[in-house]
Coordinates of C-alpha atoms in Angstrom, one line a residue:
Chain A
M1 CA -20.5 1.1 117.3
I2 CA -23.2 2.2 114.9
P3 CA -22.2 4.3 111.8
A4 CA -23.1 7.9 112.4
S5 CA -25.7 9.5 110.2
G6 CA -24.0 11.7 107.6
D7 CA -21.0 9.5 107.1
V8 CA -20.4 9.5 103.3
F9 CA -18.1 7.7 100.9
S10 CA -18.0 8.8 97.3
V11 CA -16.0 7.9 94.2
E12 CA -16.3 8.8 90.5
Y13 CA -14.3 7.3 87.6
R14 CA -14.2 7.5 83.9
F15 CA -13.5 4.2 82.3
T16 CA -12.2 4.1 78.7
P17 CA -11.3 1.2 76.4
D18 CA -7.8 2.6 75.9
A19 CA -7.0 2.1 79.6
G20 CA -7.6 -1.7 79.2
L21 CA -9.7 -4.1 81.3
E22 CA -7.0 -4.9 83.8
N23 CA -6.2 -1.3 84.6
N24 CA -9.9 -0.4 84.9
L25 CA -10.5 -3.3 87.3
R26 CA -7.5 -2.2 89.3
V27 CA -9.1 1.3 89.7
V28 CA -12.3 -0.4 90.9
A29 CA -10.3 -2.5 93.4
K30 CA -8.5 0.6 94.7
G31 CA -11.9 2.2 95.3
G32 CA -13.0 -1.0 97.1
Q33 CA -10.0 -0.7 99.4
D34 CA -11.0 2.9 100.2
L35 CA -14.6 1.8 100.8
L36 CA -13.4 -0.9 103.2
S37 CA -11.5 1.7 105.2
F38 CA -14.5 3.9 105.3
L39 CA -16.8 1.1 106.5
E40 CA -14.3 0.0 109.1
E41 CA -13.8 3.6 110.4
S42 CA -17.6 4.0 110.4
G43 CA -17.9 1.0 112.8
C44 CA -19.8 -1.4 110.4
D45 CA -19.8 -5.0 111.4
E46 CA -18.5 -7.7 109.1
A47 CA -21.9 -8.5 107.7
E48 CA -22.5 -4.9 106.5
I49 CA -18.9 -4.7 105.2
F50 CA -19.5 -7.9 103.2
A51 CA -22.8 -6.8 101.7
L52 CA -21.7 -3.3 100.8
N53 CA -18.4 -4.4 99.3
L54 CA -20.1 -7.1 97.3
A55 CA -22.6 -4.6 95.9
Y56 CA -19.8 -2.1 95.1
E57 CA -17.7 -4.8 93.4
E58 CA -20.6 -6.2 91.3
L59 CA -22.0 -2.8 90.2
M60 CA -18.7 -1.1 89.6
T61 CA -17.1 -3.9 87.5
N62 CA -20.1 -4.2 85.2
V63 CA -19.1 -1.3 83.1
P64 CA -15.4 -2.2 82.6
R65 CA -16.2 -5.8 81.9
H66 CA -19.3 -5.5 79.7
V67 CA -19.9 -1.9 78.5
V68 CA -16.7 0.1 78.1
G69 CA -15.4 -2.0 75.2
K70 CA -18.4 -0.9 73.1
T71 CA -18.2 2.7 74.1
P72 CA -15.1 4.4 72.6
A73 CA -15.7 7.7 74.4
G74 CA -15.7 5.9 77.8
V75 CA -18.3 5.7 80.5
R76 CA -18.5 7.7 83.7
V77 CA -19.3 5.7 86.9
R78 CA -20.2 7.0 90.3
C79 CA -20.8 5.3 93.6
R80 CA -21.9 6.9 96.9
V81 CA -22.4 5.1 100.2
A82 CA -24.1 7.0 103.1
F83 CA -25.5 6.2 106.5
L84 CA -28.8 7.8 107.2
G85 CA -31.2 7.1 110.0
G86 CA -29.9 3.6 110.8
E87 CA -29.8 2.6 107.1
A88 CA -26.9 2.1 104.8
N89 CA -27.7 3.5 101.3
M90 CA -25.7 2.8 98.1
R91 CA -26.3 4.9 95.0
Y92 CA -24.6 3.8 91.9
A93 CA -24.8 5.6 88.5
D94 CA -23.2 5.3 85.1
D95 CA -23.8 7.2 81.8
G96 CA -23.5 4.1 79.6
P97 CA -26.3 2.7 77.5
A98 CA -29.6 2.1 79.4
F99 CA -29.4 -1.2 81.3
D100 CA -32.1 -2.3 83.8
P101 CA -30.5 -4.9 86.2
L102 CA -34.0 -5.8 87.5
A103 CA -34.9 -7.1 84.1
N104 CA -32.0 -9.5 84.2
H105 CA -32.8 -13.0 85.6
S106 CA -30.1 -15.4 86.6
S107 CA -30.3 -19.2 87.0
P108 CA -28.6 -21.0 89.8
A109 CA -24.9 -21.8 89.3
D110 CA -24.1 -25.1 87.8
P111 CA -20.4 -25.8 87.3
T112 CA -21.2 -28.4 84.7
S113 CA -23.1 -26.0 82.5
G114 CA -21.1 -22.9 81.7
R115 CA -24.1 -20.6 82.3
Q116 CA -23.1 -17.9 84.8
G117 CA -24.7 -14.7 83.4
G118 CA -26.3 -12.3 85.8
L119 CA -24.8 -13.9 88.9
G120 CA -23.5 -10.7 90.3
L121 CA -26.9 -9.0 90.2
E122 CA -28.5 -12.0 91.7
L123 CA -26.1 -11.7 94.6
I124 CA -26.9 -8.0 95.1
R125 CA -30.6 -8.7 95.1
T126 CA -30.1 -11.2 97.9
F127 CA -28.3 -8.8 100.2
F128 CA -30.4 -5.8 99.1
P129 CA -34.0 -7.0 98.4
E130 CA -35.1 -3.5 97.8
M131 CA -33.2 -2.6 94.7
R132 CA -34.5 0.3 92.6
Y133 CA -33.4 1.3 89.1
S134 CA -34.0 4.4 87.0
Y135 CA -32.7 5.8 83.7
E136 CA -32.9 9.6 83.5
K137 CA -31.0 12.2 81.5
G138 CA -28.6 9.6 80.2
W139 CA -27.7 8.0 83.6
N140 CA -28.5 4.5 84.8
T141 CA -29.0 4.8 88.6
V142 CA -29.3 1.9 91.1
N143 CA -30.3 2.6 94.6
L144 CA -29.8 0.0 97.4
G145 CA -30.8 0.2 101.0
R146 CA -30.1 -2.0 104.0
R147 CA -30.8 -1.6 107.8
V148 CA -27.6 -1.3 109.7
R149 CA -27.3 -3.9 112.5
T150 CA -27.2 -2.4 116.0
Chain B
M1 CA -11.9 -4.6 99.6
A2 CA -8.6 -5.8 101.2
E3 CA -6.0 -7.0 98.8
L4 CA -6.0 -10.7 98.1
Q5 CA -3.2 -12.8 99.5
Y6 CA -3.0 -16.5 98.7
T7 CA -0.7 -19.5 99.0
F8 CA -0.8 -22.9 97.3
S9 CA 0.6 -26.0 99.1
K10 CA 0.0 -29.7 99.2
M11 CA -1.7 -31.2 102.3
K12 CA -1.0 -34.6 100.7
D13 CA 0.1 -35.8 97.3
N14 CA -3.6 -35.7 96.1
V15 CA -4.8 -32.7 98.2
L16 CA -4.1 -29.2 97.1
L17 CA -4.5 -26.5 99.8
V18 CA -5.2 -23.0 98.8
T19 CA -5.2 -20.4 101.6
L20 CA -6.9 -17.1 100.9
R21 CA -7.0 -13.8 102.7
G22 CA -8.6 -10.5 101.8
G23 CA -11.0 -10.1 98.9
L24 CA -11.5 -12.3 95.9
D25 CA -12.9 -10.1 93.1
A26 CA -12.7 -9.3 89.4
S27 CA -9.2 -7.7 89.7
N28 CA -7.5 -10.9 91.0
S29 CA -9.7 -13.8 90.1
T30 CA -8.2 -14.4 86.7
E31 CA -4.7 -14.7 88.2
L32 CA -5.9 -17.0 90.9
G33 CA -7.8 -19.1 88.5
A34 CA -4.8 -19.5 86.2
L35 CA -2.6 -20.5 89.1
Q36 CA -5.1 -23.0 90.3
D37 CA -5.4 -24.5 86.8
K38 CA -1.6 -24.8 86.7
E39 CA -1.5 -26.5 90.1
T40 CA -4.2 -29.0 89.1
E41 CA -2.2 -30.0 86.0
D42 CA -0.8 -32.4 88.5
T43 CA -3.1 -35.3 87.7
A44 CA -2.5 -36.8 91.2
I45 CA -4.7 -34.1 92.7
R46 CA -8.2 -35.2 93.4
Y47 CA -9.1 -32.8 96.2
I48 CA -8.9 -29.1 96.5
V49 CA -9.3 -27.4 99.8
W50 CA -9.8 -23.6 100.0
D51 CA -9.0 -22.3 103.5
V52 CA -11.1 -19.1 103.4
S53 CA -11.0 -18.3 107.1
G54 CA -9.2 -15.0 106.2
L55 CA -11.4 -14.2 103.2
R56 CA -13.6 -11.2 103.7
L57 CA -15.3 -11.0 100.3
I58 CA -16.0 -13.3 97.4
A59 CA -17.6 -11.8 94.4
S60 CA -19.2 -13.4 91.3
A61 CA -15.8 -13.4 89.6
G62 CA -14.3 -15.4 92.5
L63 CA -17.1 -17.9 92.3
R64 CA -16.0 -18.7 88.8
V65 CA -12.6 -19.8 90.2
V66 CA -14.5 -22.0 92.7
M67 CA -16.4 -23.5 89.9
G68 CA -13.2 -24.2 88.0
G69 CA -11.9 -26.0 91.0
V70 CA -15.1 -27.9 91.5
K71 CA -15.0 -29.0 87.8
A72 CA -11.4 -30.2 88.1
C73 CA -12.3 -32.3 91.2
M74 CA -15.5 -33.7 89.7
A75 CA -13.5 -34.8 86.6
R76 CA -11.2 -36.9 88.9
K77 CA -14.0 -38.2 91.2
G78 CA -12.6 -36.1 94.0
K79 CA -14.2 -33.2 95.9
F80 CA -13.8 -29.5 96.5
Y81 CA -13.8 -28.2 100.1
L82 CA -14.4 -24.7 101.5
V83 CA -13.1 -24.3 105.1
G84 CA -13.8 -21.5 107.6
A85 CA -16.2 -19.5 105.4
N86 CA -17.6 -16.4 107.1
P87 CA -21.4 -15.9 107.1
G88 CA -21.3 -13.7 104.0
V89 CA -19.2 -16.2 102.0
Q90 CA -21.5 -19.0 103.1
Q91 CA -24.6 -17.1 102.0
V92 CA -23.1 -16.5 98.6
I93 CA -22.3 -20.2 98.2
R94 CA -25.8 -21.1 99.2
I95 CA -27.6 -18.5 97.0
T96 CA -25.8 -19.8 94.0
N97 CA -26.5 -23.4 94.7
L98 CA -22.8 -24.1 94.7
E99 CA -23.1 -26.0 98.0
A100 CA -24.6 -28.8 95.9
F101 CA -21.2 -29.3 94.3
L102 CA -18.8 -28.8 97.2
E103 CA -18.4 -29.5 100.9
M104 CA -18.1 -26.8 103.6
R105 CA -16.2 -27.4 106.8
T106 CA -15.5 -25.2 109.8
S107 CA -11.9 -26.2 110.4
L108 CA -8.9 -27.8 108.6
D109 CA -8.8 -30.3 111.4
D110 CA -12.0 -31.8 110.0
L111 CA -10.0 -32.8 106.9
Q112 CA -7.0 -34.5 108.5
N113 CA -7.9 -37.9 106.9
L114 CA -8.8 -36.4 103.5
G115 CA -7.0 -38.1 100.6
E116 CA -6.2 -41.3 102.5
T117 CA -7.3 -44.5 100.9

């Protein structure tokens, strides 16, 4: 089964330091479970489910883990997944400080070194080679696209 | 992603088996890592086997738990094994060069003799 054009999944959260890291990560995880249900109901195969859930997880956890602690007022985060013309599109946005993920370069993992920065973004780039970033009107936006297997 | 379910057991006195189902991500990796650290306080353990045949997602946070297990095994001149990884998990392991530090197997049957001297 091929996901039908027009199928859309969308979430929006506001993460605050007061909520605490664990609670914020639980919110992301709950959204991930909803995304999984959406992808399964849309007829995605396991490879698409893996890629889209991985991108969701890495993008959505970035703010709770690295940004929200420095932003007392909190940060709004949005994620939308849509199937259009045989392609899965993910659009992520947050209103935290400007951050260009394409400018972040990771090095391969080495368990003997302790260097692990940027690993999540490196993973996204592998599953979504065409990753676009923009910062407009206070919003970081990342767009990802991937052909859906038929 | 699907909620993570896991069990810890001993395949042999020196082989720790961790069975994982669902998704290993930032919301559960800290807890799993802490439990794995506790289990590996048993200094007899030289090998860690993760049965990931039911694992549908591993994110970067989960890779840190893998790295923790790899480190523990390396320190004891043992080895870390990943069994039954789906193509996505395999790709993540390869991308990050972790396959240089662990062994991948298709089935637990391949490890029946593990830990025997």
